[in-house]
Amino acid sequence: PELCQAFLKIMEDAHQNFAILHPQEWCCGSVFLRTGAWDLAQELAKHNLKALKESGAKEVVTHCAGCYRTLKLDYPERLGELPFEVVNAIEVVRDLINEGKLKFKKAELRVTYHDPCHLGRHAGIYDAPREVIKAIPGVELVEMRRIKDASWCCGAGGGVKSAFPDLAVEIAKDRISEAEETGAEYLLSTCPFCSRNLKDAAQAAESKLKVYDILELLQEQLK
């Protein structure tokens, strides 16, 4: 929830009008889709699509990479063409920065970025998160060995975090090691699954890395 709250704070700071689909919003169904629970996934998708249509929304924004992939790619495949555009929060933030609606304090930080599977390989969004990071004055972005379409999965997706939590953390430890190689102080991502699992791995590995979602860092650096 803190990631969603960070995005709402950013939107308010940029004086943007928006609505929240509550309490009609249900889980997007991503995990059910990835684990083969087709009937449950379909029930959730139909409910959400009906609620979004009734809201009259022309643009639907999600801060979760899994939700984004599900709404953007899976819903049209299973339910037909959508009457609205699906965008990720990081794309919205990039546009607000380019329009001069967001200003950030200078931060002398060295950071590296982890590409979430759903946002990167599945949806092709690689540049927007990096553009947003570079927009914070004083922040130095250093890349890991495996990035973009070759990025190492955090280990949490596809139901792995729920079914095999120890395996999920072991996979994430490899990513923590790669991030440490860069000399970065912060490991950033744009997915709640990635953030949660990478934080667990950093703690398990007794790493000094600070794991943040980009939205959290942006909220802290708002002028």
Short mmCIF file of N, CA, C and O in Angstrom, two decimals, residues 105-187:
data_model
loop_
_atom_site.label_atom_id
_atom_site.label_comp_id
_atom_site.label_asym_id
_atom_site.label_seq_id
_atom_site.Cartn_x
_atom_site.Cartn_y
_atom_site.Cartn_z
N LYS A 105 14.20 17.64 -5.36
CA LYS A 105 15.39 18.14 -4.66
C LYS A 105 16.62 17.39 -5.17
O LYS A 105 16.52 16.27 -5.66
N LYS A 106 17.77 18.00 -5.03
CA LYS A 106 19.01 17.34 -5.43
C LYS A 106 19.34 16.24 -4.43
O LYS A 106 19.22 16.43 -3.21
N ALA A 107 19.74 15.09 -4.95
CA ALA A 107 20.08 13.95 -4.08
C ALA A 107 21.36 13.31 -4.58
O ALA A 107 21.42 12.82 -5.71
N GLU A 108 22.39 13.32 -3.78
CA GLU A 108 23.67 12.71 -4.17
C GLU A 108 23.59 11.21 -3.91
O GLU A 108 24.01 10.72 -2.86
N LEU A 109 23.02 10.49 -4.86
CA LEU A 109 22.79 9.06 -4.67
C LEU A 109 23.31 8.27 -5.87
O LEU A 109 23.23 8.72 -7.01
N ARG A 110 23.82 7.09 -5.59
CA ARG A 110 24.22 6.15 -6.64
C ARG A 110 23.21 5.00 -6.61
O ARG A 110 23.09 4.31 -5.59
N VAL A 111 22.50 4.79 -7.70
CA VAL A 111 21.43 3.79 -7.71
C VAL A 111 21.58 2.86 -8.90
O VAL A 111 22.23 3.18 -9.90
N THR A 112 20.96 1.69 -8.78
CA THR A 112 20.86 0.77 -9.90
C THR A 112 19.40 0.35 -10.03
O THR A 112 18.63 0.47 -9.07
N TYR A 113 19.02 -0.11 -11.22
CA TYR A 113 17.61 -0.39 -11.50
C TYR A 113 17.40 -1.83 -11.93
O TYR A 113 18.11 -2.36 -12.79
N HIS A 114 16.39 -2.46 -11.33
CA HIS A 114 15.99 -3.82 -11.66
C HIS A 114 14.74 -3.79 -12.53
O HIS A 114 13.72 -3.24 -12.14
N ASP A 115 14.81 -4.39 -13.73
CA ASP A 115 13.67 -4.46 -14.64
C ASP A 115 12.71 -5.57 -14.22
O ASP A 115 13.07 -6.75 -14.26
N PRO A 116 11.47 -5.22 -13.83
CA PRO A 116 10.48 -6.27 -13.54
C PRO A 116 10.13 -7.04 -14.81
O PRO A 116 10.06 -6.46 -15.90
N CYS A 117 9.89 -8.33 -14.69
CA CYS A 117 9.56 -9.16 -15.86
C CYS A 117 8.30 -8.67 -16.56
O CYS A 117 8.28 -8.54 -17.79
N HIS A 118 7.24 -8.41 -15.80
CA HIS A 118 5.96 -8.03 -16.40
C HIS A 118 6.05 -6.69 -17.13
O HIS A 118 5.40 -6.49 -18.15
N LEU A 119 6.85 -5.77 -16.60
CA LEU A 119 6.96 -4.45 -17.22
C LEU A 119 7.97 -4.44 -18.36
O LEU A 119 7.76 -3.77 -19.37
N GLY A 120 9.06 -5.19 -18.18
CA GLY A 120 10.12 -5.20 -19.17
C GLY A 120 9.89 -6.19 -20.29
O GLY A 120 9.35 -5.86 -21.35
N ARG A 121 10.30 -7.43 -20.07
CA ARG A 121 10.20 -8.44 -21.14
C ARG A 121 8.78 -8.59 -21.68
O ARG A 121 8.59 -8.81 -22.88
N HIS A 122 7.78 -8.51 -20.81
CA HIS A 122 6.40 -8.76 -21.26
C HIS A 122 5.77 -7.56 -21.96
O HIS A 122 4.96 -7.72 -22.86
N ALA A 123 6.10 -6.35 -21.52
CA ALA A 123 5.44 -5.16 -22.05
C ALA A 123 6.37 -4.18 -22.75
O ALA A 123 5.92 -3.19 -23.32
N GLY A 124 7.68 -4.44 -22.69
CA GLY A 124 8.64 -3.62 -23.43
C GLY A 124 8.91 -2.25 -22.85
O GLY A 124 9.43 -1.37 -23.54
N ILE A 125 8.60 -2.03 -21.57
CA ILE A 125 8.86 -0.72 -20.95
C ILE A 125 10.21 -0.77 -20.23
O ILE A 125 10.32 -1.30 -19.12
N TYR A 126 11.22 -0.24 -20.90
CA TYR A 126 12.58 -0.21 -20.34
C TYR A 126 13.07 1.22 -20.10
O TYR A 126 13.79 1.49 -19.14
N ASP A 127 12.69 2.13 -20.99
CA ASP A 127 13.25 3.48 -20.96
C ASP A 127 12.60 4.39 -19.93
O ASP A 127 13.29 5.16 -19.25
N ALA A 128 11.28 4.32 -19.80
CA ALA A 128 10.57 5.25 -18.91
C ALA A 128 11.11 5.25 -17.47
O ALA A 128 11.37 6.33 -16.91
N PRO A 129 11.32 4.09 -16.85
CA PRO A 129 11.85 4.10 -15.48
C PRO A 129 13.23 4.75 -15.40
O PRO A 129 13.52 5.49 -14.45
N ARG A 130 14.06 4.50 -16.39
CA ARG A 130 15.41 5.06 -16.40
C ARG A 130 15.38 6.57 -16.62
O ARG A 130 16.17 7.31 -16.02
N GLU A 131 14.47 7.03 -17.46
CA GLU A 131 14.32 8.47 -17.69
C GLU A 131 13.88 9.17 -16.41
O GLU A 131 14.35 10.28 -16.09
N VAL A 132 12.99 8.53 -15.66
CA VAL A 132 12.50 9.12 -14.41
C VAL A 132 13.62 9.19 -13.38
O VAL A 132 13.80 10.21 -12.70
N ILE A 133 14.39 8.12 -13.25
CA ILE A 133 15.51 8.10 -12.30
C ILE A 133 16.49 9.22 -12.63
O ILE A 133 16.95 9.97 -11.74
N LYS A 134 16.83 9.37 -13.90
CA LYS A 134 17.81 10.38 -14.33
C LYS A 134 17.29 11.80 -14.17
O LYS A 134 18.07 12.76 -14.20
N ALA A 135 15.98 11.95 -14.00
CA ALA A 135 15.39 13.28 -13.84
C ALA A 135 15.59 13.85 -12.44
O ALA A 135 15.37 15.04 -12.21
N ILE A 136 16.01 13.00 -11.48
CA ILE A 136 16.27 13.48 -10.12
C ILE A 136 17.68 14.07 -10.09
O ILE A 136 18.65 13.34 -10.35
N PRO A 137 17.83 15.34 -9.81
CA PRO A 137 19.16 15.97 -9.82
C PRO A 137 20.13 15.29 -8.87
O PRO A 137 19.78 14.99 -7.73
N GLY A 138 21.32 15.03 -9.37
CA GLY A 138 22.37 14.46 -8.53
C GLY A 138 22.39 12.95 -8.45
O GLY A 138 23.34 12.36 -7.92
N VAL A 139 21.36 12.29 -8.96
CA VAL A 139 21.29 10.82 -8.90
C VAL A 139 22.10 10.21 -10.05
O VAL A 139 21.93 10.59 -11.21
N GLU A 140 22.97 9.28 -9.71
CA GLU A 140 23.77 8.57 -10.71
C GLU A 140 23.20 7.16 -10.88
O GLU A 140 23.11 6.40 -9.92
N LEU A 141 22.82 6.81 -12.10
CA LEU A 141 22.30 5.48 -12.40
C LEU A 141 23.42 4.61 -12.96
O LEU A 141 24.03 4.94 -13.98
N VAL A 142 23.69 3.49 -12.29
CA VAL A 142 24.70 2.54 -12.77
C VAL A 142 23.99 1.21 -13.03
O VAL A 142 23.21 0.74 -12.22
N GLU A 143 24.23 0.63 -14.19
CA GLU A 143 23.51 -0.57 -14.59
C GLU A 143 24.18 -1.85 -14.11
O GLU A 143 25.41 -1.92 -14.01
N MET A 144 23.38 -2.86 -13.85
CA MET A 144 23.88 -4.19 -13.51
C MET A 144 24.30 -4.93 -14.79
O MET A 144 24.07 -4.46 -15.89
N ARG A 145 24.90 -6.09 -14.62
CA ARG A 145 25.36 -6.88 -15.77
C ARG A 145 24.21 -7.33 -16.64
O ARG A 145 24.30 -7.33 -17.88
N ARG A 146 23.11 -7.76 -16.01
CA ARG A 146 21.96 -8.26 -16.77
C ARG A 146 20.81 -7.27 -16.65
O ARG A 146 20.27 -7.07 -15.56
N ILE A 147 20.47 -6.65 -17.77
CA ILE A 147 19.42 -5.63 -17.75
C ILE A 147 18.47 -5.81 -18.93
O ILE A 147 18.72 -6.59 -19.84
N LYS A 148 17.36 -5.09 -18.88
CA LYS A 148 16.36 -5.06 -19.94
C LYS A 148 15.89 -6.47 -20.28
O LYS A 148 15.49 -7.21 -19.38
N ASP A 149 15.96 -6.91 -21.54
CA ASP A 149 15.39 -8.23 -21.87
C ASP A 149 16.23 -9.38 -21.33
O ASP A 149 15.80 -10.53 -21.36
N ALA A 150 17.43 -9.08 -20.83
CA ALA A 150 18.29 -10.11 -20.23
C ALA A 150 18.29 -10.03 -18.71
O ALA A 150 19.07 -10.71 -18.04
N SER A 151 17.39 -9.22 -18.15
CA SER A 151 17.35 -9.02 -16.71
C SER A 151 17.02 -10.32 -15.97
O SER A 151 16.23 -11.13 -16.44
N TRP A 152 17.62 -10.47 -14.80
CA TRP A 152 17.37 -11.64 -13.95
C TRP A 152 16.07 -11.42 -13.18
O TRP A 152 15.87 -10.37 -12.57
N CYS A 153 15.17 -12.40 -13.21
CA CYS A 153 13.90 -12.30 -12.49
C CYS A 153 14.16 -12.17 -10.99
O CYS A 153 15.09 -12.78 -10.45
N CYS A 154 13.30 -11.41 -10.29
CA CYS A 154 13.46 -11.26 -8.84
C CYS A 154 13.10 -12.53 -8.10
O CYS A 154 13.47 -12.71 -6.94
N GLY A 155 12.32 -13.42 -8.74
CA GLY A 155 11.98 -14.69 -8.11
C GLY A 155 10.62 -14.75 -7.46
O GLY A 155 10.22 -15.79 -6.94
N ALA A 156 9.87 -13.63 -7.47
CA ALA A 156 8.60 -13.59 -6.73
C ALA A 156 7.38 -13.91 -7.58
O ALA A 156 6.33 -14.27 -7.05
N GLY A 157 7.48 -13.73 -8.90
CA GLY A 157 6.30 -13.85 -9.76
C GLY A 157 5.84 -15.27 -10.00
O GLY A 157 6.47 -16.24 -9.59
N GLY A 158 4.69 -15.38 -10.70
CA GLY A 158 4.17 -16.69 -11.08
C GLY A 158 3.75 -17.57 -9.92
O GLY A 158 3.67 -18.79 -10.05
N GLY A 159 3.49 -16.96 -8.76
CA GLY A 159 3.09 -17.73 -7.59
C GLY A 159 4.24 -18.32 -6.80
O GLY A 159 4.04 -19.00 -5.79
N VAL A 160 5.49 -18.05 -7.24
CA VAL A 160 6.66 -18.64 -6.58
C VAL A 160 6.81 -18.14 -5.15
O VAL A 160 7.13 -18.90 -4.24
N LYS A 161 6.57 -16.85 -4.94
CA LYS A 161 6.73 -16.28 -3.60
C LYS A 161 5.78 -16.95 -2.60
O LYS A 161 6.14 -17.15 -1.44
N SER A 162 4.58 -17.30 -3.06
CA SER A 162 3.60 -17.95 -2.19
C SER A 162 3.88 -19.43 -1.98
O SER A 162 3.81 -19.94 -0.87
N ALA A 163 4.22 -20.12 -3.09
CA ALA A 163 4.39 -21.57 -3.02
C ALA A 163 5.78 -21.99 -2.55
O ALA A 163 5.93 -22.99 -1.84
N PHE A 164 6.79 -21.23 -2.97
CA PHE A 164 8.18 -21.59 -2.65
C PHE A 164 8.94 -20.35 -2.15
O PHE A 164 9.84 -19.85 -2.84
N PRO A 165 8.59 -19.83 -0.97
CA PRO A 165 9.19 -18.58 -0.49
C PRO A 165 10.70 -18.63 -0.35
O PRO A 165 11.38 -17.64 -0.62
N ASP A 166 11.23 -19.78 0.07
CA ASP A 166 12.69 -19.88 0.23
C ASP A 166 13.39 -19.80 -1.13
O ASP A 166 14.43 -19.15 -1.26
N LEU A 167 12.82 -20.46 -2.13
CA LEU A 167 13.38 -20.40 -3.49
C LEU A 167 13.33 -18.97 -4.02
O LEU A 167 14.29 -18.49 -4.64
N ALA A 168 12.22 -18.28 -3.78
CA ALA A 168 12.07 -16.90 -4.25
C ALA A 168 13.18 -16.02 -3.69
O ALA A 168 13.78 -15.22 -4.43
N VAL A 169 13.49 -16.17 -2.42
CA VAL A 169 14.53 -15.36 -1.80
C VAL A 169 15.91 -15.74 -2.33
O VAL A 169 16.76 -14.87 -2.56
N GLU A 170 16.15 -17.03 -2.56
CA GLU A 170 17.44 -17.46 -3.10
C GLU A 170 17.69 -16.88 -4.49
O GLU A 170 18.80 -16.47 -4.82
N ILE A 171 16.63 -16.84 -5.31
CA ILE A 171 16.75 -16.25 -6.65
C ILE A 171 17.06 -14.76 -6.53
O ILE A 171 17.91 -14.22 -7.25
N ALA A 172 16.37 -14.09 -5.60
CA ALA A 172 16.58 -12.66 -5.41
C ALA A 172 17.97 -12.34 -4.86
O ALA A 172 18.52 -11.27 -5.13
N LYS A 173 18.55 -13.25 -4.09
CA LYS A 173 19.90 -13.03 -3.56
C LYS A 173 20.91 -12.86 -4.70
O LYS A 173 21.87 -12.07 -4.58
N ASP A 174 20.71 -13.60 -5.79
CA ASP A 174 21.61 -13.44 -6.94
C ASP A 174 21.53 -12.02 -7.49
O ASP A 174 22.53 -11.43 -7.90
N ARG A 175 20.31 -11.48 -7.51
CA ARG A 175 20.12 -10.12 -8.01
C ARG A 175 20.73 -9.10 -7.05
O ARG A 175 21.29 -8.08 -7.49
N ILE A 176 20.62 -9.36 -5.77
CA ILE A 176 21.24 -8.48 -4.77
C ILE A 176 22.75 -8.43 -4.98
O ILE A 176 23.37 -7.36 -4.93
N SER A 177 23.35 -9.59 -5.25
CA SER A 177 24.80 -9.65 -5.49
C SER A 177 25.19 -8.82 -6.71
O SER A 177 26.20 -8.10 -6.71
N GLU A 178 24.38 -8.92 -7.78
CA GLU A 178 24.65 -8.14 -8.98
C GLU A 178 24.56 -6.65 -8.69
O GLU A 178 25.36 -5.85 -9.19
N ALA A 179 23.56 -6.27 -7.91
CA ALA A 179 23.39 -4.86 -7.57
C ALA A 179 24.56 -4.35 -6.73
O ALA A 179 25.04 -3.22 -6.92
N GLU A 180 25.05 -5.18 -5.82
CA GLU A 180 26.19 -4.79 -4.98
C GLU A 180 27.44 -4.57 -5.82
O GLU A 180 28.27 -3.70 -5.50
N GLU A 181 27.60 -5.34 -6.90
CA GLU A 181 28.76 -5.20 -7.78
C GLU A 181 28.87 -3.80 -8.37
O GLU A 181 29.97 -3.34 -8.71
N THR A 182 27.75 -3.11 -8.53
CA THR A 182 27.76 -1.78 -9.14
C THR A 182 28.25 -0.70 -8.19
O THR A 182 28.56 0.41 -8.62
N GLY A 183 28.27 -1.02 -6.89
CA GLY A 183 28.64 -0.01 -5.90
C GLY A 183 27.50 0.93 -5.56
O GLY A 183 27.70 1.96 -4.90
N ALA A 184 26.29 0.59 -6.00
CA ALA A 184 25.12 1.43 -5.73
C ALA A 184 24.71 1.36 -4.27
O ALA A 184 24.92 0.34 -3.60
N GLU A 185 24.10 2.45 -3.80
CA GLU A 185 23.55 2.48 -2.45
C GLU A 185 22.09 2.02 -2.45
O GLU A 185 21.61 1.48 -1.46
N TYR A 186 21.40 2.25 -3.57
CA TYR A 186 19.98 1.94 -3.69
C TYR A 186 19.74 0.97 -4.84
O TYR A 186 20.33 1.13 -5.91
N LEU A 187 18.87 0.00 -4.61
CA LEU A 187 18.38 -0.87 -5.68
C LEU A 187 16.91 -0.50 -5.89
O LEU A 187 16.08 -0.66 -5.01
#
